[in-house]
Amino acid sequence: MSTRFLLFSTIAHCIICAAFAFEPSPLQDFCVADYTSSARVNGLACKSPSSVGAADFSFSGLHIPGNTSNPNGSRVTPATVAQLPGLNTLGISMVRIDYAPWGINPPHTHPRATEILTVIEGSLQVGFVTSNPENRIIMKTLQKGDVFVFPIGLIHFQRNVGTKNAVVIAALSSQNPGVITSANAVFGSKPDISSDILTKAFQIEPSLVHNLQAKF
């Protein structure tokens, strides 16, 4: 009986550890990022608490509209640990996204974060795609005040379906969520993914692969 209890206890402990291993809770009040440190840690090294001030926990800029004059017609303004050092070890960040009419935030994924988005202005079509083999798209058109969640790691997108600019604020469950834009990763890798691999994967002509790679 004691052996079985020990086994179950060990398994439970492993499950709990796995659940918290992604971005563990901080072991002190805060660990403000020290951008000047060369220490290699999972995250960023901490500044001395005695040198920490209010500026380390504040960021100004999410009230400023992003410049959407680009091929996608959107702009992401981040407030991650790279802009806000006080986020270090806290497992959270946020962004503002601006969209021109019919602008898109192209299919992408956040490898380290779930995202929850709320529409501040405009109408937005949003969706994500489930993993293989189903690859089912889950999609909805949102209005001002609506909220939508994109599960961690899944490819998702947004498109402004209104005639005016749209704005969202999104929170992410990582201080450094990362972003992998699908088209950039596949056709814009450095060096290029071999064209014969992409030709077979997408069932398209090699000339089209080369054209796409040239765009990214």
Short mmCIF file of C-alpha atoms in Angstrom, two decimals:
data_model
loop_
_atom_site.label_atom_id
_atom_site.label_comp_id
_atom_site.label_asym_id
_atom_site.label_seq_id
_atom_site.Cartn_x
_atom_site.Cartn_y
_atom_site.Cartn_z
CA MET A 1 0.00 0.00 0.00
CA SER A 2 2.77 2.43 0.93
CA THR A 3 4.56 1.68 -2.36
CA ARG A 4 1.38 2.40 -4.33
CA PHE A 5 0.80 5.61 -2.38
CA LEU A 6 4.38 6.70 -3.08
CA LEU A 7 3.91 5.97 -6.79
CA PHE A 8 0.68 7.96 -7.00
CA SER A 9 2.27 10.82 -5.04
CA THR A 10 5.23 10.88 -7.41
CA ILE A 11 2.96 10.90 -10.49
CA ALA A 12 0.82 13.69 -9.02
CA HIS A 13 3.95 15.69 -8.23
CA CYS A 14 5.21 15.26 -11.81
CA ILE A 15 1.86 16.40 -13.23
CA ILE A 16 1.85 19.48 -11.01
CA CYS A 17 5.45 20.28 -11.94
CA ALA A 18 4.64 19.92 -15.63
CA ALA A 19 1.67 22.24 -15.27
CA PHE A 20 3.86 24.97 -13.77
CA ALA A 21 7.03 24.30 -15.75
CA PHE A 22 6.11 26.52 -18.68
CA GLU A 23 6.43 29.87 -16.92
CA PRO A 24 6.85 29.21 -13.19
CA SER A 25 5.62 31.60 -10.55
CA PRO A 26 8.26 34.07 -9.35
CA LEU A 27 10.11 33.31 -6.13
CA GLN A 28 10.27 36.96 -5.06
CA ASP A 29 8.07 40.05 -5.34
CA PHE A 30 9.48 40.86 -8.77
CA CYS A 31 12.43 40.26 -11.07
CA VAL A 32 12.76 43.38 -13.19
CA ALA A 33 14.70 42.57 -16.35
CA ASP A 34 18.30 43.72 -16.49
CA TYR A 35 18.84 44.40 -20.19
CA THR A 36 22.58 44.96 -19.63
CA SER A 37 23.27 41.54 -18.12
CA SER A 38 25.03 38.90 -20.20
CA ALA A 39 23.79 36.07 -17.97
CA ARG A 40 22.05 33.32 -19.94
CA VAL A 41 18.84 32.34 -18.14
CA ASN A 42 15.35 31.23 -19.15
CA GLY A 43 14.03 34.76 -19.37
CA LEU A 44 16.14 37.73 -18.34
CA ALA A 45 18.40 38.31 -15.36
CA CYS A 46 17.09 40.47 -12.51
CA LYS A 47 18.10 44.00 -11.68
CA SER A 48 19.05 44.73 -8.12
CA PRO A 49 15.80 45.46 -6.22
CA SER A 50 17.38 48.61 -4.82
CA SER A 51 17.65 50.10 -8.32
CA VAL A 52 14.05 49.34 -9.33
CA GLY A 53 11.57 52.17 -9.75
CA ALA A 54 8.09 52.90 -11.07
CA ALA A 55 9.41 53.34 -14.61
CA ASP A 56 10.30 49.64 -14.69
CA PHE A 57 6.61 48.76 -14.27
CA SER A 58 5.06 51.25 -16.69
CA PHE A 59 4.81 51.67 -20.46
CA SER A 60 3.31 54.47 -22.54
CA GLY A 61 2.22 54.03 -26.11
CA LEU A 62 -0.87 51.85 -26.41
CA HIS A 63 -2.98 54.97 -26.92
CA ILE A 64 -1.07 55.79 -30.10
CA PRO A 65 -2.55 54.40 -33.37
CA GLY A 66 -0.14 52.13 -35.22
CA ASN A 67 0.91 52.88 -38.80
CA THR A 68 -1.02 50.45 -41.00
CA SER A 69 0.58 51.57 -44.28
CA ASN A 70 2.05 48.18 -45.12
CA PRO A 71 1.01 45.21 -47.30
CA ASN A 72 -1.01 43.60 -44.50
CA GLY A 73 -2.76 46.79 -43.47
CA SER A 74 -2.15 46.22 -39.77
CA ARG A 75 0.31 47.14 -37.04
CA VAL A 76 1.08 45.43 -33.72
CA THR A 77 2.29 47.60 -30.84
CA PRO A 78 3.68 45.26 -28.17
CA ALA A 79 4.06 45.67 -24.43
CA THR A 80 6.16 42.61 -23.66
CA VAL A 81 9.22 42.22 -21.47
CA ALA A 82 11.25 43.83 -24.25
CA GLN A 83 9.37 47.11 -23.66
CA LEU A 84 8.33 46.68 -20.02
CA PRO A 85 11.11 45.16 -17.87
CA GLY A 86 8.83 44.67 -14.87
CA LEU A 87 7.03 41.86 -16.75
CA ASN A 88 10.05 39.58 -16.37
CA THR A 89 8.97 36.24 -14.76
CA LEU A 90 5.34 37.37 -14.45
CA GLY A 91 4.05 35.36 -17.43
CA ILE A 92 1.89 38.04 -19.01
CA SER A 93 2.04 40.73 -21.71
CA MET A 94 -0.25 42.67 -24.00
CA VAL A 95 -0.45 44.27 -27.43
CA ARG A 96 -2.46 46.83 -29.33
CA ILE A 97 -3.30 45.95 -32.93
CA ASP A 98 -4.53 48.48 -35.48
CA TYR A 99 -6.16 47.47 -38.77
CA ALA A 100 -6.91 49.54 -41.84
CA PRO A 101 -10.19 48.71 -43.59
CA TRP A 102 -9.84 45.10 -44.81
CA GLY A 103 -6.42 44.92 -43.21
CA ILE A 104 -5.30 41.57 -41.82
CA ASN A 105 -3.10 40.15 -39.13
CA PRO A 106 -1.95 37.16 -41.23
CA PRO A 107 -2.03 33.54 -40.06
CA HIS A 108 0.48 33.11 -37.27
CA THR A 109 1.04 31.35 -33.97
CA HIS A 110 2.41 32.22 -30.55
CA PRO A 111 4.58 29.29 -29.44
CA ARG A 112 4.56 30.31 -25.79
CA ALA A 113 1.18 31.92 -25.13
CA THR A 114 -2.58 31.79 -25.22
CA GLU A 115 -4.08 35.07 -26.42
CA ILE A 116 -7.31 36.76 -25.34
CA LEU A 117 -8.44 39.65 -27.53
CA THR A 118 -11.09 42.33 -27.11
CA VAL A 119 -12.32 44.66 -29.84
CA ILE A 120 -12.07 48.35 -28.94
CA GLU A 121 -13.26 49.76 -32.26
CA GLY A 122 -14.59 48.26 -35.49
CA SER A 123 -15.68 44.85 -36.75
CA LEU A 124 -13.20 42.01 -36.89
CA GLN A 125 -13.31 38.53 -38.37
CA VAL A 126 -11.14 36.21 -36.26
CA GLY A 127 -10.38 32.52 -36.32
CA PHE A 128 -8.00 29.71 -35.51
CA VAL A 129 -7.33 26.27 -36.99
CA THR A 130 -7.25 23.10 -34.90
CA SER A 131 -4.32 20.68 -35.13
CA ASN A 132 -3.92 17.69 -37.46
CA PRO A 133 -5.72 15.65 -38.61
CA GLU A 134 -8.93 17.66 -38.20
CA ASN A 135 -7.62 21.10 -39.22
CA ARG A 136 -11.03 22.60 -38.46
CA ILE A 137 -11.41 26.35 -38.65
CA ILE A 138 -13.23 28.04 -35.77
CA MET A 139 -14.21 31.54 -36.84
CA LYS A 140 -16.43 34.42 -35.72
CA THR A 141 -17.07 38.06 -36.57
CA LEU A 142 -16.60 40.29 -33.53
CA GLN A 143 -18.01 43.72 -32.77
CA LYS A 144 -16.91 46.41 -30.34
CA GLY A 145 -16.63 44.95 -26.83
CA ASP A 146 -16.52 41.30 -27.95
CA VAL A 147 -13.81 38.96 -26.64
CA PHE A 148 -12.17 35.94 -28.31
CA VAL A 149 -9.51 33.46 -27.19
CA PHE A 150 -6.79 31.87 -29.33
CA PRO A 151 -5.39 28.71 -27.67
CA ILE A 152 -1.64 28.45 -27.30
CA GLY A 153 0.27 27.25 -30.34
CA LEU A 154 -2.64 27.23 -32.80
CA ILE A 155 -2.50 29.15 -36.08
CA HIS A 156 -4.87 32.12 -35.96
CA PHE A 157 -5.65 35.35 -37.81
CA GLN A 158 -7.74 38.51 -37.80
CA ARG A 159 -9.28 40.63 -40.57
CA ASN A 160 -11.00 43.98 -40.42
CA VAL A 161 -14.33 43.50 -42.20
CA GLY A 162 -15.54 47.06 -41.66
CA THR A 163 -15.14 50.24 -43.68
CA LYS A 164 -13.35 52.05 -40.83
CA ASN A 165 -10.19 51.40 -38.87
CA ALA A 166 -10.37 48.70 -36.20
CA VAL A 167 -8.47 48.46 -32.92
CA VAL A 168 -8.02 45.61 -30.46
CA ILE A 169 -6.20 45.10 -27.19
CA ALA A 170 -4.95 41.58 -26.51
CA ALA A 171 -3.35 39.93 -23.49
CA LEU A 172 -0.98 36.98 -23.77
CA SER A 173 0.02 34.42 -21.16
CA SER A 174 3.76 34.95 -21.49
CA GLN A 175 6.17 37.79 -20.91
CA ASN A 176 7.66 36.85 -24.30
CA PRO A 177 4.96 35.05 -26.34
CA GLY A 178 6.90 34.94 -29.60
CA VAL A 179 5.28 34.98 -33.02
CA ILE A 180 5.70 32.73 -36.04
CA THR A 181 3.99 34.10 -39.15
CA SER A 182 3.18 31.10 -41.31
CA ALA A 183 4.07 32.53 -44.72
CA ASN A 184 7.28 34.17 -43.48
CA ALA A 185 8.43 30.99 -41.76
CA VAL A 186 7.76 28.72 -44.75
CA PHE A 187 8.77 30.97 -47.64
CA GLY A 188 11.07 33.43 -45.91
CA SER A 189 13.40 31.16 -43.91
CA LYS A 190 17.12 31.88 -44.02
CA PRO A 191 18.48 29.93 -45.82
CA ASP A 192 15.51 28.89 -47.93
CA ILE A 193 13.72 25.62 -47.35
CA SER A 194 14.58 23.46 -50.35
CA SER A 195 12.16 24.18 -53.19
CA ASP A 196 11.59 20.47 -53.87
CA ILE A 197 10.35 20.06 -50.29
CA LEU A 198 7.91 22.95 -50.66
CA THR A 199 6.84 21.82 -54.14
CA LYS A 200 5.88 18.42 -52.76
CA ALA A 201 4.37 19.78 -49.54
CA PHE A 202 2.11 22.32 -51.25
CA GLN A 203 1.63 20.41 -54.53
CA ILE A 204 2.58 23.45 -56.60
CA GLU A 205 5.03 24.16 -59.41
CA PRO A 206 8.68 24.92 -58.51
CA SER A 207 8.43 28.29 -60.28
CA LEU A 208 5.64 29.34 -57.90
CA VAL A 209 7.74 28.32 -54.90
CA HIS A 210 10.59 30.49 -56.16
CA ASN A 211 8.21 33.42 -56.70
CA LEU A 212 6.84 33.10 -53.18
CA GLN A 213 10.31 32.84 -51.67
CA ALA A 214 11.30 36.01 -53.52
CA LYS A 215 8.40 37.89 -51.89
CA PHE A 216 9.49 36.96 -48.37
#
